[in-house]
Amino acid sequence: MKRITIDPVTRIEGHAKITLHLGDDGKVARTQFHVTQIRGFEKFTEGRPFYEMPGITSRICGICPISHLLASSKACDAILAVQVPRVATMLRELVHCAQIVQSHALSFFHLSSPDLLLGFDSDPARRNVLGVIEKHPELARDGIELRKFGQHAIEVLAKERVHPSWIVPGGVNEPLAQAARDELLAAVPAAKDIARRTLAFFKTVVDRFDEEIRNFGTAPTMYAGLVDRKGGLGLLNGELRFVDADGTVVEDGVPAEDYATFIAEASPKDSYMKAPFFRPRGYPGGIYRVGPLARLNVVEKCGTPEADRELAEFRGRCGRTPHSSFLYHYARLIESIYALERIEALLSDPRILETHVRARAGVNALEGVGVIEAPRGTLIHHYKVNEDGAMVWANLIVATGHNNLAIARSVEQVSAHFIDGTRLQEGMLNRVSAVVRAYDPCLSCSTHAGGVLPLEAQLFSAEGELLDVQRAGQ
């Protein structure tokens, strides 16, 4: 049996490799998706004051700090047992939508567009953001400007672009000044124009990728995401909904504190990333997906006029519950329009300038769970504290973790369809990496498991002979 290793998987956040095992006929026999980094946030936060958790956990990642700040602060809100002021919830949603815009822009323009614009089989030396700038300068400029808008909005609101201390247990630290509101509101129309142009462009090229759409992770799965009370996107304050592969609602209205009734976690032997699954269906049968495509599959509507029109067209093109992971790109662009519409609506609401932005209290509960929809999918922070408010236990389930089983299955499908070991070409391997990029994984966020990991250590001689194998945690 021959083995091909893709190491590293490129244009993603974090570190991963893929192993392809080929039979004598050159066909793919099996695949492995390895996440090769590990971080210890769930363990080394034990003993820290719970109110430090937002600042600590935001350091998990430089791409997703706002997401961790929000989920962590919501878990701390539950420990305080307070009602967050209305304007603080509005401001949290505002910065969350800015994070969605900048993160989706990074994923689409910088990480995935080289494949879409230059071709999966193009010269790998030029298949990158610099190649996009050379061949499609207007689109590249749009990508830079859209991400700049999102990052600038975060900076105006939170005073820092990365790891801000503005989002805190009980609300936020400071109200929004009128001049800052006016500045951001004036910038929204240009950002919306970019999002519209990009989505319109994508719809003209998406049909060129019919083979990829049919083979990029199309195995039916369940989907999960937060939904608000009107059936729309609940990015900040919704409740969990699980739907089956045909769109049938399996579980609905699951509050944050009940997530463990429906989500359990396994530890695959070939990766440092945990593998959550839908508990009632067991492992690995309870595979589900989260993120932009999953969110569009679980909601009845987005909840804003323009995004709802785009969602209707998306479903007319792709079906009510499409499964191709390639369509994550399409879903991100629709969500970008939704986020910009929400930013405009929130900034236009005069209540956004109210000044009572934080509720204060001590420890009123020994446990708290915070759940939001990060750009990449459902993010869960679960904390337990003692009477003094010191952390005694933490569990973080990150979007890419939820998608672990689905990513591995997608790698297997793409490899089986595109890889031919008898005439191997770089474009084949690029498609295997591209299906991982479609999920926009953040592996730094998702590799911080506590407990015993199922590790395997192999000892080889200088000649390559396997001398010994030691396994732990199995």
GROMACS .gro file of C-alpha atoms in nm:
model
  474
    1MET     CA    1   0.000   0.000   0.000
    2LYS     CA    2   0.130   0.346  -0.094
    3ARG     CA    3   0.090   0.654   0.121
    4ILE     CA    4   0.063   1.022   0.025
    5THR     CA    5   0.088   1.291   0.290
    6ILE     CA    6  -0.036   1.647   0.240
    7ASP     CA    7   0.159   1.835   0.504
    8PRO     CA    8   0.070   2.104   0.575
    9VAL     CA    9  -0.280   2.178   0.453
   10THR     CA   10  -0.234   2.531   0.323
   11ARG     CA   11  -0.443   2.848   0.344
   12ILE     CA   12  -0.611   2.756   0.671
   13GLU     CA   13  -0.577   2.889   1.027
   14GLY     CA   14  -0.372   2.641   1.229
   15HIS     CA   15  -0.187   2.322   1.145
   16ALA     CA   16  -0.317   2.002   0.987
   17LYS     CA   17  -0.207   1.728   0.754
   18ILE     CA   18  -0.387   1.464   0.549
   19THR     CA   19  -0.273   1.108   0.488
   20LEU     CA   20  -0.400   0.922   0.182
   21HIS     CA   21  -0.355   0.543   0.169
   22LEU     CA   22  -0.360   0.405  -0.186
   23GLY     CA   23  -0.416   0.048  -0.295
   24ASP     CA   24  -0.208  -0.126  -0.559
   25ASP     CA   25  -0.454  -0.005  -0.822
   26GLY     CA   26  -0.381   0.359  -0.735
   27LYS     CA   27  -0.726   0.411  -0.584
   28VAL     CA   28  -0.770   0.568  -0.242
   29ALA     CA   29  -0.837   0.299   0.017
   30ARG     CA   30  -0.870   0.523   0.323
   31THR     CA   31  -0.783   0.871   0.443
   32GLN     CA   32  -0.691   1.042   0.768
   33PHE     CA   33  -0.735   1.405   0.867
   34HIS     CA   34  -0.483   1.491   1.139
   35VAL     CA   35  -0.489   1.808   1.349
   36THR     CA   36  -0.131   1.824   1.468
   37GLN     CA   37  -0.131   2.097   1.732
   38ILE     CA   38  -0.255   2.093   2.090
   39ARG     CA   39  -0.319   2.369   2.342
   40GLY     CA   40  -0.424   2.342   2.703
   41PHE     CA   41  -0.676   2.619   2.768
   42GLU     CA   42  -0.931   2.392   2.935
   43LYS     CA   43  -0.676   2.286   3.195
   44PHE     CA   44  -0.453   2.585   3.260
   45THR     CA   45  -0.748   2.817   3.331
   46GLU     CA   46  -0.837   2.611   3.638
   47GLY     CA   47  -0.790   2.822   3.949
   48ARG     CA   48  -0.821   3.154   3.767
   49PRO     CA   49  -1.101   3.398   3.863
   50PHE     CA   50  -1.394   3.337   3.630
   51TYR     CA   51  -1.410   3.702   3.526
   52GLU     CA   52  -1.066   3.666   3.367
   53MET     CA   53  -1.192   3.397   3.129
   54PRO     CA   54  -1.298   3.629   2.843
   55GLY     CA   55  -0.951   3.783   2.831
   56ILE     CA   56  -0.775   3.448   2.863
   57THR     CA   57  -0.981   3.253   2.612
   58SER     CA   58  -0.974   3.530   2.352
   59ARG     CA   59  -0.600   3.455   2.330
   60ILE     CA   60  -0.682   3.112   2.188
   61CYS     CA   61  -0.677   3.270   1.844
   62GLY     CA   62  -0.588   3.598   1.676
   63ILE     CA   63  -0.859   3.545   1.413
   64CYS     CA   64  -1.150   3.464   1.646
   65PRO     CA   65  -1.096   3.673   1.965
   66ILE     CA   66  -1.435   3.845   1.943
   67SER     CA   67  -1.613   3.511   1.921
   68HIS     CA   68  -1.442   3.376   2.232
   69LEU     CA   69  -1.495   3.702   2.419
   70LEU     CA   70  -1.868   3.684   2.350
   71ALA     CA   71  -1.917   3.315   2.432
   72SER     CA   72  -1.702   3.345   2.744
   73SER     CA   73  -1.878   3.660   2.864
   74LYS     CA   74  -2.215   3.491   2.818
   75ALA     CA   75  -2.097   3.198   3.032
   76CYS     CA   76  -1.986   3.450   3.294
   77ASP     CA   77  -2.322   3.632   3.267
   78ALA     CA   78  -2.482   3.305   3.373
   79ILE     CA   79  -2.249   3.274   3.674
   80LEU     CA   80  -2.337   3.631   3.773
   81ALA     CA   81  -2.706   3.548   3.708
   82VAL     CA   82  -2.765   3.901   3.579
   83GLN     CA   83  -2.976   4.052   3.304
   84VAL     CA   84  -2.741   4.219   3.057
   85PRO     CA   85  -2.860   4.574   2.973
   86ARG     CA   86  -3.044   4.600   2.642
   87VAL     CA   87  -2.793   4.837   2.486
   88ALA     CA   88  -2.504   4.611   2.587
   89THR     CA   89  -2.671   4.323   2.403
   90MET     CA   90  -2.711   4.549   2.101
   91LEU     CA   91  -2.346   4.653   2.115
   92ARG     CA   92  -2.234   4.293   2.152
   93GLU     CA   93  -2.436   4.201   1.843
   94LEU     CA   94  -2.287   4.496   1.659
   95VAL     CA   95  -1.927   4.391   1.723
   96HIS     CA   96  -2.023   4.029   1.651
   97CYS     CA   97  -2.157   4.124   1.308
   98ALA     CA   98  -1.838   4.319   1.238
   99GLN     CA   99  -1.641   4.006   1.326
  100ILE     CA  100  -1.857   3.800   1.087
  101VAL     CA  101  -1.788   4.047   0.804
  102GLN     CA  102  -1.411   4.057   0.850
  103SER     CA  103  -1.378   3.681   0.906
  104HIS     CA  104  -1.591   3.586   0.605
  105ALA     CA  105  -1.396   3.833   0.391
  106LEU     CA  106  -1.069   3.674   0.502
  107SER     CA  107  -1.198   3.325   0.421
  108PHE     CA  108  -1.347   3.404   0.082
  109PHE     CA  109  -1.105   3.658  -0.064
  110HIS     CA  110  -0.772   3.561   0.088
  111LEU     CA  111  -0.793   3.187   0.150
  112SER     CA  112  -1.037   3.039  -0.103
  113SER     CA  113  -1.058   3.282  -0.395
  114PRO     CA  114  -0.723   3.169  -0.546
  115ASP     CA  115  -0.887   2.833  -0.624
  116LEU     CA  116  -1.209   2.991  -0.748
  117LEU     CA  117  -1.051   3.268  -0.957
  118LEU     CA  118  -0.727   3.109  -1.081
  119GLY     CA  119  -0.841   2.747  -1.094
  120PHE     CA  120  -0.777   2.438  -0.882
  121ASP     CA  121  -0.523   2.318  -1.140
  122SER     CA  122  -0.339   2.648  -1.181
  123ASP     CA  123   0.029   2.697  -1.102
  124PRO     CA  124   0.062   2.659  -0.723
  125ALA     CA  125   0.338   2.921  -0.719
  126ARG     CA  126   0.082   3.179  -0.834
  127ARG     CA  127  -0.230   3.028  -0.677
  128ASN     CA  128  -0.239   3.262  -0.379
  129VAL     CA  129  -0.357   3.606  -0.282
  130LEU     CA  130  -0.075   3.771  -0.480
  131GLY     CA  131  -0.190   3.587  -0.790
  132VAL     CA  132  -0.544   3.711  -0.728
  133ILE     CA  133  -0.418   4.068  -0.696
  134GLU     CA  134  -0.236   4.033  -1.029
  135LYS     CA  135  -0.523   3.874  -1.225
  136HIS     CA  136  -0.827   4.026  -1.051
  137PRO     CA  137  -0.713   4.353  -0.891
  138GLU     CA  138  -1.065   4.496  -0.849
  139LEU     CA  139  -1.190   4.189  -0.664
  140ALA     CA  140  -0.876   4.174  -0.452
  141ARG     CA  141  -0.920   4.541  -0.360
  142ASP     CA  142  -1.281   4.472  -0.262
  143GLY     CA  143  -1.165   4.193  -0.034
  144ILE     CA  144  -0.916   4.418   0.138
  145GLU     CA  145  -1.172   4.695   0.181
  146LEU     CA  146  -1.447   4.469   0.315
  147ARG     CA  147  -1.218   4.311   0.573
  148LYS     CA  148  -1.087   4.657   0.660
  149PHE     CA  149  -1.443   4.772   0.731
  150GLY     CA  150  -1.504   4.484   0.970
  151GLN     CA  151  -1.175   4.532   1.151
  152HIS     CA  152  -1.221   4.907   1.174
  153ALA     CA  153  -1.570   4.864   1.319
  154ILE     CA  154  -1.426   4.633   1.586
  155GLU     CA  155  -1.156   4.891   1.663
  156VAL     CA  156  -1.404   5.179   1.689
  157LEU     CA  157  -1.633   4.981   1.919
  158ALA     CA  158  -1.382   4.791   2.129
  159LYS     CA  159  -1.083   5.029   2.105
  160GLU     CA  160  -0.860   4.743   1.980
  161ARG     CA  161  -0.876   4.521   1.671
  162VAL     CA  162  -0.735   4.210   1.838
  163HIS     CA  163  -0.796   4.082   2.193
  164PRO     CA  164  -0.993   4.386   2.313
  165SER     CA  165  -1.103   4.416   2.677
  166TRP     CA  166  -1.430   4.593   2.596
  167ILE     CA  167  -1.656   4.286   2.609
  168VAL     CA  168  -1.689   4.184   2.974
  169PRO     CA  169  -1.911   3.976   3.203
  170GLY     CA  170  -2.237   4.166   3.246
  171GLY     CA  171  -2.216   4.365   2.922
  172VAL     CA  172  -1.948   4.594   2.779
  173ASN     CA  173  -1.709   4.845   2.933
  174GLU     CA  174  -1.809   5.168   2.759
  175PRO     CA  175  -2.109   5.304   2.566
  176LEU     CA  176  -2.089   5.399   2.201
  177ALA     CA  177  -2.018   5.765   2.133
  178GLN     CA  178  -2.238   5.944   1.878
  179ALA     CA  179  -1.942   6.046   1.663
  180ALA     CA  180  -1.825   5.684   1.644
  181ARG     CA  181  -2.178   5.573   1.556
  182ASP     CA  182  -2.200   5.830   1.278
  183GLU     CA  183  -1.859   5.733   1.142
  184LEU     CA  184  -1.950   5.364   1.119
  185LEU     CA  185  -2.296   5.428   0.979
  186ALA     CA  186  -2.149   5.639   0.699
  187ALA     CA  187  -1.917   5.352   0.601
  188VAL     CA  188  -2.186   5.084   0.577
  189PRO     CA  189  -2.319   5.160   0.224
  190ALA     CA  190  -1.978   5.111   0.061
  191ALA     CA  191  -1.930   4.782   0.248
  192LYS     CA  192  -2.274   4.663   0.139
  193ASP     CA  193  -2.191   4.748  -0.224
  194ILE     CA  194  -1.878   4.532  -0.202
  195ALA     CA  195  -2.073   4.241  -0.055
  196ARG     CA  196  -2.338   4.270  -0.326
  197ARG     CA  197  -2.079   4.284  -0.606
  198THR     CA  198  -1.894   3.984  -0.470
  199LEU     CA  199  -2.205   3.772  -0.435
  200ALA     CA  200  -2.325   3.871  -0.782
  201PHE     CA  201  -1.984   3.774  -0.922
  202PHE     CA  202  -1.980   3.442  -0.737
  203LYS     CA  203  -2.321   3.350  -0.879
  204THR     CA  204  -2.180   3.394  -1.231
  205VAL     CA  205  -1.894   3.150  -1.171
  206VAL     CA  206  -2.035   2.893  -0.929
  207ASP     CA  207  -2.177   2.676  -1.208
  208ARG     CA  208  -1.826   2.625  -1.348
  209PHE     CA  209  -1.751   2.405  -1.049
  210ASP     CA  210  -2.019   2.145  -1.102
  211GLU     CA  211  -1.783   1.852  -1.043
  212GLU     CA  212  -1.654   2.003  -0.720
  213ILE     CA  213  -2.005   2.085  -0.601
  214ARG     CA  214  -2.110   1.723  -0.663
  215ASN     CA  215  -1.808   1.576  -0.480
  216PHE     CA  216  -1.703   1.823  -0.209
  217GLY     CA  217  -1.846   1.662   0.101
  218THR     CA  218  -2.195   1.587  -0.027
  219ALA     CA  219  -2.269   1.294   0.204
  220PRO     CA  220  -2.592   1.381   0.389
  221THR     CA  221  -2.552   1.479   0.753
  222MET     CA  222  -2.747   1.650   1.027
  223TYR     CA  223  -2.701   2.025   1.079
  224ALA     CA  224  -2.699   2.242   1.391
  225GLY     CA  225  -2.715   2.612   1.464
  226LEU     CA  226  -2.875   2.883   1.675
  227VAL     CA  227  -3.217   3.007   1.570
  228ASP     CA  228  -3.405   3.305   1.710
  229ARG     CA  229  -3.769   3.300   1.817
  230LYS     CA  230  -3.885   3.402   1.469
  231GLY     CA  231  -3.696   3.122   1.297
  232GLY     CA  232  -3.417   3.350   1.176
  233LEU     CA  233  -3.043   3.357   1.229
  234GLY     CA  234  -2.970   3.372   1.602
  235LEU     CA  235  -2.601   3.453   1.582
  236LEU     CA  236  -2.574   3.590   1.936
  237ASN     CA  237  -2.881   3.492   2.136
  238GLY     CA  238  -3.061   3.205   1.967
  239GLU     CA  239  -3.135   2.853   2.087
  240LEU     CA  240  -2.993   2.535   1.936
  241ARG     CA  241  -3.178   2.358   1.658
  242PHE     CA  242  -3.078   2.025   1.503
  243VAL     CA  243  -3.221   1.924   1.165
  244ASP     CA  244  -3.192   1.598   0.978
  245ALA     CA  245  -3.039   1.558   0.634
  246ASP     CA  246  -3.375   1.631   0.471
  247GLY     CA  247  -3.429   1.945   0.677
  248THR     CA  248  -3.668   1.788   0.928
  249VAL     CA  249  -3.630   1.945   1.272
  250VAL     CA  250  -3.500   1.680   1.514
  251GLU     CA  251  -3.454   1.898   1.822
  252ASP     CA  252  -3.552   2.262   1.864
  253GLY     CA  253  -3.532   2.535   2.124
  254VAL     CA  254  -3.242   2.377   2.312
  255PRO     CA  255  -3.118   2.633   2.568
  256ALA     CA  256  -2.746   2.678   2.622
  257GLU     CA  257  -2.741   2.499   2.955
  258ASP     CA  258  -2.890   2.184   2.799
  259TYR     CA  259  -2.638   2.141   2.518
  260ALA     CA  260  -2.478   1.832   2.679
  261THR     CA  261  -2.808   1.645   2.656
  262PHE     CA  262  -2.763   1.641   2.280
  263ILE     CA  263  -2.390   1.687   2.217
  264ALA     CA  264  -2.124   1.441   2.331
  265GLU     CA  265  -1.754   1.432   2.240
  266ALA     CA  266  -1.523   1.155   2.122
  267SER     CA  267  -1.142   1.161   2.092
  268PRO     CA  268  -1.026   1.016   1.758
  269LYS     CA  269  -0.694   0.836   1.777
  270ASP     CA  270  -0.529   1.019   1.487
  271SER     CA  271  -0.600   1.381   1.578
  272TYR     CA  272  -0.570   1.620   1.872
  273MET     CA  273  -0.913   1.763   1.790
  274LYS     CA  274  -1.219   1.627   1.964
  275ALA     CA  275  -1.512   1.497   1.760
  276PRO     CA  276  -1.853   1.609   1.887
  277PHE     CA  277  -2.159   1.409   1.779
  278PHE     CA  278  -2.536   1.416   1.827
  279ARG     CA  279  -2.567   1.210   2.143
  280PRO     CA  280  -2.904   1.041   2.070
  281ARG     CA  281  -2.758   0.884   1.753
  282GLY     CA  282  -2.423   0.780   1.899
  283TYR     CA  283  -2.073   0.788   1.759
  284PRO     CA  284  -2.000   0.820   1.472
  285GLY     CA  285  -2.356   0.798   1.344
  286GLY     CA  286  -2.448   1.130   1.504
  287ILE     CA  287  -2.238   1.335   1.262
  288TYR     CA  288  -2.359   1.691   1.207
  289ARG     CA  289  -2.228   2.010   1.057
  290VAL     CA  290  -2.221   2.372   1.178
  291GLY     CA  291  -2.120   2.701   1.019
  292PRO     CA  292  -2.262   2.920   0.739
  293LEU     CA  293  -2.411   2.639   0.528
  294ALA     CA  294  -2.553   2.465   0.835
  295ARG     CA  295  -2.706   2.790   0.959
  296LEU     CA  296  -2.884   2.847   0.629
  297ASN     CA  297  -3.008   2.488   0.644
  298VAL     CA  298  -3.156   2.516   0.994
  299VAL     CA  299  -3.329   2.856   0.973
  300GLU     CA  300  -3.656   2.944   0.805
  301LYS     CA  301  -3.515   3.284   0.707
  302CYS     CA  302  -3.216   3.507   0.769
  303GLY     CA  303  -3.421   3.792   0.913
  304THR     CA  304  -3.319   4.091   0.699
  305PRO     CA  305  -3.474   4.187   0.362
  306GLU     CA  306  -3.177   4.159   0.127
  307ALA     CA  307  -3.032   3.846   0.287
  308ASP     CA  308  -3.375   3.681   0.278
  309ARG     CA  309  -3.400   3.746  -0.096
  310GLU     CA  310  -3.056   3.595  -0.148
  311LEU     CA  311  -3.148   3.295   0.069
  312ALA     CA  312  -3.459   3.234  -0.144
  313GLU     CA  313  -3.246   3.240  -0.460
  314PHE     CA  314  -2.986   3.013  -0.297
  315ARG     CA  315  -3.253   2.757  -0.215
  316GLY     CA  316  -3.399   2.787  -0.563
  317ARG     CA  317  -3.057   2.706  -0.710
  318CYS     CA  318  -2.934   2.447  -0.460
  319GLY     CA  319  -3.238   2.302  -0.283
  320ARG     CA  320  -3.386   2.351   0.063
  321THR     CA  321  -3.113   2.154   0.243
  322PRO     CA  322  -2.808   2.130   0.016
  323HIS     CA  323  -2.519   1.915   0.137
  324SER     CA  324  -2.220   2.014  -0.075
  325SER     CA  325  -1.951   2.166   0.143
  326PHE     CA  326  -1.846   2.373  -0.160
  327LEU     CA  327  -2.156   2.582  -0.090
  328TYR     CA  328  -2.009   2.710   0.235
  329HIS     CA  329  -1.854   2.981   0.015
  330TYR     CA  330  -2.197   3.085  -0.115
  331ALA     CA  331  -2.344   3.082   0.236
  332ARG     CA  332  -2.065   3.307   0.370
  333LEU     CA  333  -2.144   3.574   0.115
  334ILE     CA  334  -2.515   3.569   0.205
  335GLU     CA  335  -2.427   3.594   0.574
  336SER     CA  336  -2.198   3.888   0.502
  337ILE     CA  337  -2.494   4.078   0.356
  338TYR     CA  338  -2.705   3.982   0.658
  339ALA     CA  339  -2.436   4.103   0.900
  340LEU     CA  340  -2.405   4.437   0.719
  341GLU     CA  341  -2.781   4.484   0.723
  342ARG     CA  342  -2.785   4.417   1.099
  343ILE     CA  343  -2.495   4.658   1.153
  344GLU     CA  344  -2.689   4.930   0.969
  345ALA     CA  345  -3.010   4.857   1.161
  346LEU     CA  346  -2.836   4.857   1.500
  347LEU     CA  347  -2.646   5.178   1.430
  348SER     CA  348  -2.967   5.345   1.311
  349ASP     CA  349  -3.149   5.259   1.634
  350PRO     CA  350  -3.129   5.559   1.872
  351ARG     CA  351  -3.114   5.320   2.169
  352ILE     CA  352  -2.762   5.220   2.063
  353LEU     CA  353  -2.632   5.537   2.236
  354GLU     CA  354  -2.778   5.454   2.578
  355THR     CA  355  -2.516   5.462   2.851
  356HIS     CA  356  -2.612   5.186   3.098
  357VAL     CA  357  -2.396   4.915   2.942
  358ARG     CA  358  -2.300   4.678   3.223
  359ALA     CA  359  -2.466   4.481   3.503
  360ARG     CA  360  -2.250   4.402   3.805
  361ALA     CA  361  -2.280   4.121   4.057
  362GLY     CA  362  -2.084   3.852   4.237
  363VAL     CA  363  -2.103   3.475   4.210
  364ASN     CA  364  -2.470   3.379   4.206
  365ALA     CA  365  -2.437   3.044   4.027
  366LEU     CA  366  -2.160   2.785   4.028
  367GLU     CA  367  -2.199   2.699   3.661
  368GLY     CA  368  -2.250   2.890   3.339
  369VAL     CA  369  -2.278   2.813   2.968
  370GLY     CA  370  -2.237   3.062   2.684
  371VAL     CA  371  -2.326   2.974   2.324
  372ILE     CA  372  -2.297   3.191   2.013
  373GLU     CA  373  -2.262   3.140   1.640
  374ALA     CA  374  -1.901   3.226   1.557
  375PRO     CA  375  -1.821   3.288   1.189
  376ARG     CA  376  -1.722   2.922   1.153
  377GLY     CA  377  -2.016   2.782   1.352
  378THR     CA  378  -2.152   2.710   1.697
  379LEU     CA  379  -1.916   2.799   1.983
  380ILE     CA  380  -1.978   2.670   2.337
  381HIS     CA  381  -1.805   2.781   2.658
  382HIS     CA  382  -1.902   2.587   2.972
  383TYR     CA  383  -1.755   2.686   3.310
  384LYS     CA  384  -1.781   2.560   3.668
  385VAL     CA  385  -1.655   2.769   3.962
  386ASN     CA  386  -1.629   2.743   4.339
  387GLU     CA  387  -1.795   2.977   4.591
  388ASP     CA  388  -1.507   3.220   4.554
  389GLY     CA  389  -1.546   3.239   4.178
  390ALA     CA  390  -1.232   3.042   4.094
  391MET     CA  391  -1.250   2.818   3.790
  392VAL     CA  392  -1.263   2.447   3.872
  393TRP     CA  393  -1.354   2.309   3.528
  394ALA     CA  394  -1.400   2.427   3.171
  395ASN     CA  395  -1.517   2.273   2.846
  396LEU     CA  396  -1.490   2.449   2.511
  397ILE     CA  397  -1.656   2.308   2.201
  398VAL     CA  398  -1.545   2.510   1.900
  399ALA     CA  399  -1.700   2.527   1.554
  400THR     CA  400  -1.425   2.336   1.378
  401GLY     CA  401  -1.454   2.063   1.641
  402HIS     CA  402  -1.823   2.021   1.561
  403ASN     CA  403  -1.723   1.978   1.197
  404ASN     CA  404  -1.439   1.733   1.265
  405LEU     CA  405  -1.623   1.419   1.154
  406ALA     CA  406  -1.770   1.596   0.852
  407ILE     CA  407  -1.431   1.732   0.741
  408ALA     CA  408  -1.279   1.384   0.765
  409ARG     CA  409  -1.566   1.238   0.565
  410SER     CA  410  -1.537   1.514   0.305
  411VAL     CA  411  -1.163   1.451   0.267
  412GLU     CA  412  -1.241   1.085   0.207
  413GLN     CA  413  -1.502   1.162  -0.060
  414VAL     CA  414  -1.291   1.416  -0.247
  415SER     CA  415  -0.988   1.187  -0.237
  416ALA     CA  416  -1.182   0.888  -0.365
  417HIS     CA  417  -1.319   1.088  -0.658
  418PHE     CA  418  -1.023   1.301  -0.764
  419ILE     CA  419  -0.708   1.110  -0.665
  420ASP     CA  420  -0.558   0.868  -0.914
  421GLY     CA  421  -0.227   0.733  -0.788
  422THR     CA  422  -0.130   0.609  -1.135
  423ARG     CA  423  -0.121   0.963  -1.277
  424LEU     CA  424  -0.098   1.186  -0.974
  425GLN     CA  425  -0.126   1.561  -1.038
  426GLU     CA  426  -0.093   1.854  -0.800
  427GLY     CA  427  -0.444   1.978  -0.876
  428MET     CA  428  -0.586   1.654  -0.737
  429LEU     CA  429  -0.413   1.711  -0.404
  430ASN     CA  430  -0.517   2.076  -0.406
  431ARG     CA  431  -0.881   1.973  -0.421
  432VAL     CA  432  -0.832   1.757  -0.114
  433SER     CA  433  -0.694   2.059   0.071
  434ALA     CA  434  -0.966   2.281  -0.076
  435VAL     CA  435  -1.248   2.082   0.078
  436VAL     CA  436  -1.090   2.149   0.417
  437ARG     CA  437  -1.068   2.519   0.330
  438ALA     CA  438  -1.437   2.518   0.239
  439TYR     CA  439  -1.513   2.472   0.610
  440ASP     CA  440  -1.276   2.762   0.692
  441PRO     CA  441  -1.135   2.566   0.988
  442CYS     CA  442  -0.974   2.742   1.281
  443LEU     CA  443  -0.758   2.467   1.424
  444SER     CA  444  -0.595   2.687   1.687
  445CYS     CA  445  -0.940   2.733   1.839
  446SER     CA  446  -1.035   2.368   1.841
  447THR     CA  447  -0.733   2.186   1.985
  448HIS     CA  448  -0.740   2.237   2.358
  449ALA     CA  449  -0.893   1.912   2.484
  450GLY     CA  450  -0.872   1.823   2.852
  451GLY     CA  451  -0.837   1.472   2.990
  452VAL     CA  452  -0.645   1.181   2.839
  453LEU     CA  453  -0.585   1.188   2.466
  454PRO     CA  454  -0.561   0.866   2.262
  455LEU     CA  455  -0.200   0.913   2.153
  456GLU     CA  456   0.014   0.671   1.956
  457ALA     CA  457   0.395   0.686   1.953
  458GLN     CA  458   0.587   0.488   1.690
  459LEU     CA  459   0.961   0.407   1.712
  460PHE     CA  460   1.143   0.348   1.381
  461SER     CA  461   1.496   0.228   1.315
  462ALA     CA  462   1.737   0.426   1.098
  463GLU     CA  463   1.636   0.198   0.811
  464GLY     CA  464   1.267   0.280   0.856
  465GLU     CA  465   1.168  -0.045   1.028
  466LEU     CA  466   0.888  -0.012   1.285
  467LEU     CA  467   1.037  -0.127   1.614
  468ASP     CA  468   0.774  -0.045   1.873
  469VAL     CA  469   0.431   0.115   1.920
  470GLN     CA  470   0.302   0.261   2.244
  471ARG     CA  471  -0.061   0.372   2.283
  472ALA     CA  472  -0.215   0.579   2.560
  473GLY     CA  473  -0.570   0.681   2.640
  474GLN     CA  474  -0.743   0.402   2.447
   0.00000   0.00000   0.00000
